[in-house]
Structure formats: C-alpha cells, structure tokens
Short mmCIF file of N, CA, C and O in Angstrom, two decimals:
data_model
loop_
_atom_site.label_atom_id
_atom_site.label_comp_id
_atom_site.label_asym_id
_atom_site.label_seq_id
_atom_site.Cartn_x
_atom_site.Cartn_y
_atom_site.Cartn_z
N MET Q 841 -12.16 5.53 -28.26
CA MET Q 841 -11.77 6.02 -26.94
C MET Q 841 -11.92 7.56 -26.93
O MET Q 841 -11.68 8.23 -27.78
N ARG Q 842 -12.52 7.91 -25.76
CA ARG Q 842 -12.64 9.42 -25.63
C ARG Q 842 -11.33 10.04 -25.13
O ARG Q 842 -10.52 9.32 -24.61
N ILE Q 843 -11.24 11.31 -25.42
CA ILE Q 843 -10.02 11.97 -25.08
C ILE Q 843 -9.78 12.03 -23.62
O ILE Q 843 -8.67 12.01 -23.04
N THR Q 844 -10.95 12.09 -22.79
CA THR Q 844 -10.85 12.20 -21.33
C THR Q 844 -10.26 10.80 -20.85
O THR Q 844 -9.50 10.89 -19.96
N VAL Q 845 -10.63 9.69 -21.55
CA VAL Q 845 -10.04 8.37 -21.10
C VAL Q 845 -8.61 8.38 -21.49
O VAL Q 845 -7.72 7.90 -20.67
N PHE Q 846 -8.32 8.77 -22.62
CA PHE Q 846 -6.82 8.84 -23.11
C PHE Q 846 -6.01 9.75 -22.06
O PHE Q 846 -4.96 9.32 -21.62
N ARG Q 847 -6.55 10.86 -21.68
CA ARG Q 847 -5.76 11.72 -20.66
C ARG Q 847 -5.60 11.01 -19.40
O ARG Q 847 -4.59 11.06 -18.73
N ARG Q 848 -6.61 10.27 -18.89
CA ARG Q 848 -6.51 9.59 -17.70
C ARG Q 848 -5.41 8.47 -17.76
O ARG Q 848 -4.62 8.24 -16.89
N LEU Q 849 -5.42 7.71 -18.97
CA LEU Q 849 -4.45 6.68 -19.06
C LEU Q 849 -3.05 7.28 -19.19
O LEU Q 849 -2.07 6.71 -18.58
N MET Q 850 -2.84 8.38 -19.78
CA MET Q 850 -1.52 9.17 -19.72
C MET Q 850 -1.03 9.56 -18.35
O MET Q 850 -0.09 9.13 -18.04
N ALA Q 851 -2.00 10.09 -17.77
CA ALA Q 851 -1.72 10.48 -16.21
C ALA Q 851 -1.40 9.24 -15.40
O ALA Q 851 -0.47 9.35 -14.50
N ASP Q 852 -2.15 8.26 -15.56
CA ASP Q 852 -1.93 6.95 -14.87
C ASP Q 852 -0.45 6.36 -15.07
O ASP Q 852 0.04 5.91 -14.26
N GLU Q 853 -0.17 6.50 -16.35
CA GLU Q 853 1.04 5.76 -16.76
C GLU Q 853 2.22 6.71 -16.48
O GLU Q 853 3.36 6.12 -15.97
N PHE Q 854 2.22 7.95 -16.66
CA PHE Q 854 3.40 8.85 -16.59
C PHE Q 854 3.31 9.85 -15.34
O PHE Q 854 4.28 10.50 -15.19
N GLY Q 855 2.19 9.95 -14.74
CA GLY Q 855 1.99 11.02 -13.79
C GLY Q 855 1.46 12.19 -14.41
O GLY Q 855 1.82 12.51 -15.56
N PRO Q 856 0.67 12.90 -13.68
CA PRO Q 856 -0.06 14.08 -14.43
C PRO Q 856 0.86 15.13 -15.00
O PRO Q 856 0.79 15.63 -16.23
N GLY Q 857 1.94 15.57 -14.30
CA GLY Q 857 2.91 16.52 -14.86
C GLY Q 857 3.65 16.01 -16.06
O GLY Q 857 3.73 16.65 -17.11
N ARG Q 858 4.28 14.86 -16.02
CA ARG Q 858 5.03 14.31 -17.09
C ARG Q 858 4.02 14.04 -18.27
O ARG Q 858 4.54 14.18 -19.39
N ALA Q 859 2.96 13.53 -18.03
CA ALA Q 859 1.91 13.32 -19.09
C ALA Q 859 1.60 14.50 -19.86
O ALA Q 859 1.64 14.46 -21.10
N GLU Q 860 1.41 15.56 -19.19
CA GLU Q 860 1.24 16.89 -19.81
C GLU Q 860 2.44 17.39 -20.64
O GLU Q 860 2.21 17.80 -21.79
N THR Q 861 3.57 17.26 -20.12
CA THR Q 861 4.70 17.69 -20.78
C THR Q 861 4.98 16.78 -22.05
O THR Q 861 5.34 17.30 -23.17
N LEU Q 862 4.77 15.58 -21.84
CA LEU Q 862 5.05 14.58 -22.97
C LEU Q 862 4.04 14.86 -24.13
O LEU Q 862 4.44 14.81 -25.28
N SER Q 863 2.73 15.09 -23.69
CA SER Q 863 1.82 15.31 -24.71
C SER Q 863 2.04 16.64 -25.59
O SER Q 863 1.78 16.84 -26.74
N ARG Q 864 2.76 17.61 -24.97
CA ARG Q 864 2.90 18.86 -25.64
C ARG Q 864 4.23 18.87 -26.34
O ARG Q 864 4.39 19.59 -27.32
N ASP Q 865 5.33 18.09 -25.73
CA ASP Q 865 6.68 18.37 -26.22
C ASP Q 865 7.16 17.21 -27.10
O ASP Q 865 8.18 17.43 -27.87
N HIS Q 866 6.84 15.98 -26.78
CA HIS Q 866 7.42 14.79 -27.41
C HIS Q 866 6.79 14.72 -28.85
O HIS Q 866 5.77 14.52 -29.03
N VAL Q 867 7.76 14.48 -29.84
CA VAL Q 867 7.33 14.40 -31.21
C VAL Q 867 7.44 12.86 -31.50
O VAL Q 867 8.46 12.27 -31.22
N PHE Q 868 6.42 12.31 -32.09
CA PHE Q 868 6.24 10.93 -32.30
C PHE Q 868 6.31 10.78 -33.88
O PHE Q 868 5.42 11.16 -34.51
N GLY Q 869 7.31 9.87 -34.27
CA GLY Q 869 7.33 9.64 -35.75
C GLY Q 869 6.03 8.87 -36.27
O GLY Q 869 5.59 9.10 -37.31
N GLU Q 870 5.54 7.95 -35.40
CA GLU Q 870 4.37 7.19 -35.73
C GLU Q 870 3.13 8.10 -35.96
O GLU Q 870 2.09 7.68 -36.45
N LEU Q 871 3.23 9.36 -35.33
CA LEU Q 871 2.10 10.24 -35.50
C LEU Q 871 2.46 11.38 -36.61
O LEU Q 871 1.86 12.48 -36.62
N GLY Q 872 3.22 10.98 -37.52
CA GLY Q 872 3.61 11.81 -38.59
C GLY Q 872 4.45 12.96 -38.20
O GLY Q 872 4.37 14.08 -38.80
N GLY Q 873 5.36 12.78 -37.23
CA GLY Q 873 6.20 13.89 -36.74
C GLY Q 873 5.50 14.88 -36.02
O GLY Q 873 5.91 16.03 -35.96
N ARG Q 874 4.45 14.59 -35.26
CA ARG Q 874 3.64 15.51 -34.52
C ARG Q 874 3.67 15.06 -33.06
O ARG Q 874 3.90 13.92 -32.76
N THR Q 875 3.31 16.02 -32.14
CA THR Q 875 3.10 15.69 -30.75
C THR Q 875 1.84 15.21 -30.60
O THR Q 875 0.86 15.17 -31.42
N VAL Q 876 1.56 14.70 -29.39
CA VAL Q 876 0.13 14.17 -29.11
C VAL Q 876 -0.82 15.36 -29.23
O VAL Q 876 -1.93 14.95 -29.97
N GLU Q 877 -0.58 16.44 -28.78
CA GLU Q 877 -1.58 17.61 -28.92
C GLU Q 877 -1.89 17.88 -30.31
O GLU Q 877 -3.01 18.12 -30.87
N GLN Q 878 -0.80 17.95 -31.17
CA GLN Q 878 -0.99 18.25 -32.67
C GLN Q 878 -1.66 17.18 -33.29
O GLN Q 878 -2.57 17.42 -34.11
N ALA Q 879 -1.50 15.85 -33.04
CA ALA Q 879 -2.12 14.75 -33.70
C ALA Q 879 -3.65 14.76 -33.29
O ALA Q 879 -4.45 14.65 -34.18
N LEU Q 880 -3.95 15.11 -32.01
CA LEU Q 880 -5.45 15.04 -31.50
C LEU Q 880 -6.10 16.30 -32.31
O LEU Q 880 -7.17 16.08 -32.74
N ALA Q 881 -5.38 17.44 -32.34
CA ALA Q 881 -5.95 18.59 -33.01
C ALA Q 881 -6.12 18.41 -34.51
O ALA Q 881 -7.19 19.00 -35.04
N ALA Q 882 -5.33 17.59 -35.06
CA ALA Q 882 -5.54 17.22 -36.53
C ALA Q 882 -6.56 16.14 -36.78
O ALA Q 882 -6.75 15.78 -38.01
N GLY Q 883 -7.14 15.62 -35.78
CA GLY Q 883 -8.21 14.65 -35.85
C GLY Q 883 -7.77 13.13 -35.82
O GLY Q 883 -8.56 12.21 -36.02
N THR Q 884 -6.55 12.90 -35.33
CA THR Q 884 -6.10 11.57 -35.12
C THR Q 884 -6.99 11.04 -33.99
O THR Q 884 -7.07 11.78 -32.97
N SER Q 885 -7.37 9.86 -33.95
CA SER Q 885 -8.19 9.35 -32.88
C SER Q 885 -7.43 9.08 -31.69
O SER Q 885 -6.18 8.89 -31.72
N ALA Q 886 -8.01 9.31 -30.61
CA ALA Q 886 -7.30 9.19 -29.18
C ALA Q 886 -6.78 7.73 -29.15
O ALA Q 886 -5.64 7.45 -28.57
N LYS Q 887 -7.51 6.80 -29.59
CA LYS Q 887 -6.97 5.36 -29.59
C LYS Q 887 -5.65 5.17 -30.36
O LYS Q 887 -4.77 4.53 -29.85
N ASP Q 888 -5.64 5.75 -31.67
CA ASP Q 888 -4.42 5.63 -32.38
C ASP Q 888 -3.25 6.44 -31.77
O ASP Q 888 -2.05 5.93 -31.75
N VAL Q 889 -3.55 7.47 -31.12
CA VAL Q 889 -2.50 8.22 -30.34
C VAL Q 889 -1.99 7.50 -29.22
O VAL Q 889 -0.71 7.31 -28.95
N TRP Q 890 -2.87 6.83 -28.42
CA TRP Q 890 -2.57 6.07 -27.34
C TRP Q 890 -1.63 4.91 -27.76
O TRP Q 890 -0.65 4.50 -27.22
N ARG Q 891 -2.00 4.16 -28.92
CA ARG Q 891 -1.23 3.15 -29.41
C ARG Q 891 0.22 3.55 -29.77
O ARG Q 891 1.15 2.93 -29.51
N ALA Q 892 0.34 4.76 -30.30
CA ALA Q 892 1.62 5.29 -30.72
C ALA Q 892 2.39 5.49 -29.50
O ALA Q 892 3.69 5.29 -29.37
N VAL Q 893 1.82 6.12 -28.40
CA VAL Q 893 2.54 6.32 -27.09
C VAL Q 893 2.98 4.98 -26.49
O VAL Q 893 4.13 4.86 -26.07
N CYS Q 894 2.09 4.02 -26.63
CA CYS Q 894 2.46 2.77 -25.93
C CYS Q 894 3.60 2.10 -26.69
O CYS Q 894 4.49 1.57 -26.07
N ASP Q 895 3.62 2.18 -28.06
CA ASP Q 895 4.67 1.60 -28.85
C ASP Q 895 5.98 2.34 -28.52
O ASP Q 895 7.06 1.78 -28.36
N ALA Q 896 5.93 3.62 -28.47
CA ALA Q 896 7.15 4.55 -28.36
C ALA Q 896 7.82 4.26 -26.90
O ALA Q 896 9.07 4.25 -26.74
N PHE Q 897 6.98 4.06 -25.92
CA PHE Q 897 7.49 3.95 -24.65
C PHE Q 897 7.42 2.50 -24.05
O PHE Q 897 7.69 2.23 -22.81
N GLU Q 898 7.22 1.59 -24.92
CA GLU Q 898 7.12 0.20 -24.66
C GLU Q 898 6.29 -0.16 -23.42
O GLU Q 898 6.69 -0.86 -22.41
N ILE Q 899 5.05 0.43 -23.37
CA ILE Q 899 4.10 0.08 -22.36
C ILE Q 899 3.76 -1.40 -22.49
O ILE Q 899 3.31 -1.91 -23.52
N PRO Q 900 3.72 -2.21 -21.38
CA PRO Q 900 3.32 -3.47 -21.41
C PRO Q 900 1.97 -3.67 -21.86
O PRO Q 900 0.99 -2.97 -21.66
N PRO Q 901 1.57 -4.83 -22.53
CA PRO Q 901 0.28 -5.14 -23.16
C PRO Q 901 -0.81 -5.05 -22.05
O PRO Q 901 -1.89 -4.56 -22.37
N GLU Q 902 -0.52 -5.46 -20.89
CA GLU Q 902 -1.57 -5.28 -19.75
C GLU Q 902 -2.02 -4.02 -19.44
O GLU Q 902 -3.01 -3.76 -18.77
N ARG Q 903 -1.17 -2.95 -19.76
CA ARG Q 903 -1.53 -1.53 -19.53
C ARG Q 903 -1.96 -0.74 -20.68
O ARG Q 903 -2.11 0.44 -20.77
N ARG Q 904 -2.09 -1.47 -21.83
CA ARG Q 904 -2.47 -0.69 -23.08
C ARG Q 904 -3.91 -0.51 -23.07
O ARG Q 904 -4.69 -1.32 -22.77
#
C-alpha cells in the first residue's frame, strides 16, 4: 500500500482534520508505542500501520 492510499483511507474514515491529528498524536501499542507518523518514518509499511489503526478503532472489515 502506498502512503498516499493510506492517507486517503485515513481521511475517508476519520475526516481530514482528525486523521491528521490522530496520525501525529495517538500512540499505538501495536506500532511499538509509536504514532502513525513515527511508525511510517521508522519504515513500518503503510499496510501494517493501517491494520493497527483499524484494530485500535475497530474499523469494520468492509472498510479495511
């Protein structure tokens, strides 16, 4: 998954403003105690980050 696709999925799911804030501020245990931005910068794949977001926020399977 490309980061641009990931960002679009985030914006579609949470709205552009909340998606940006969530990516920057929310710490995910599944990402090693990192935020989305930190995980992506560390080289975690966008697909793995999206899965962690979906799990944390209980995104329904049809929107994953």
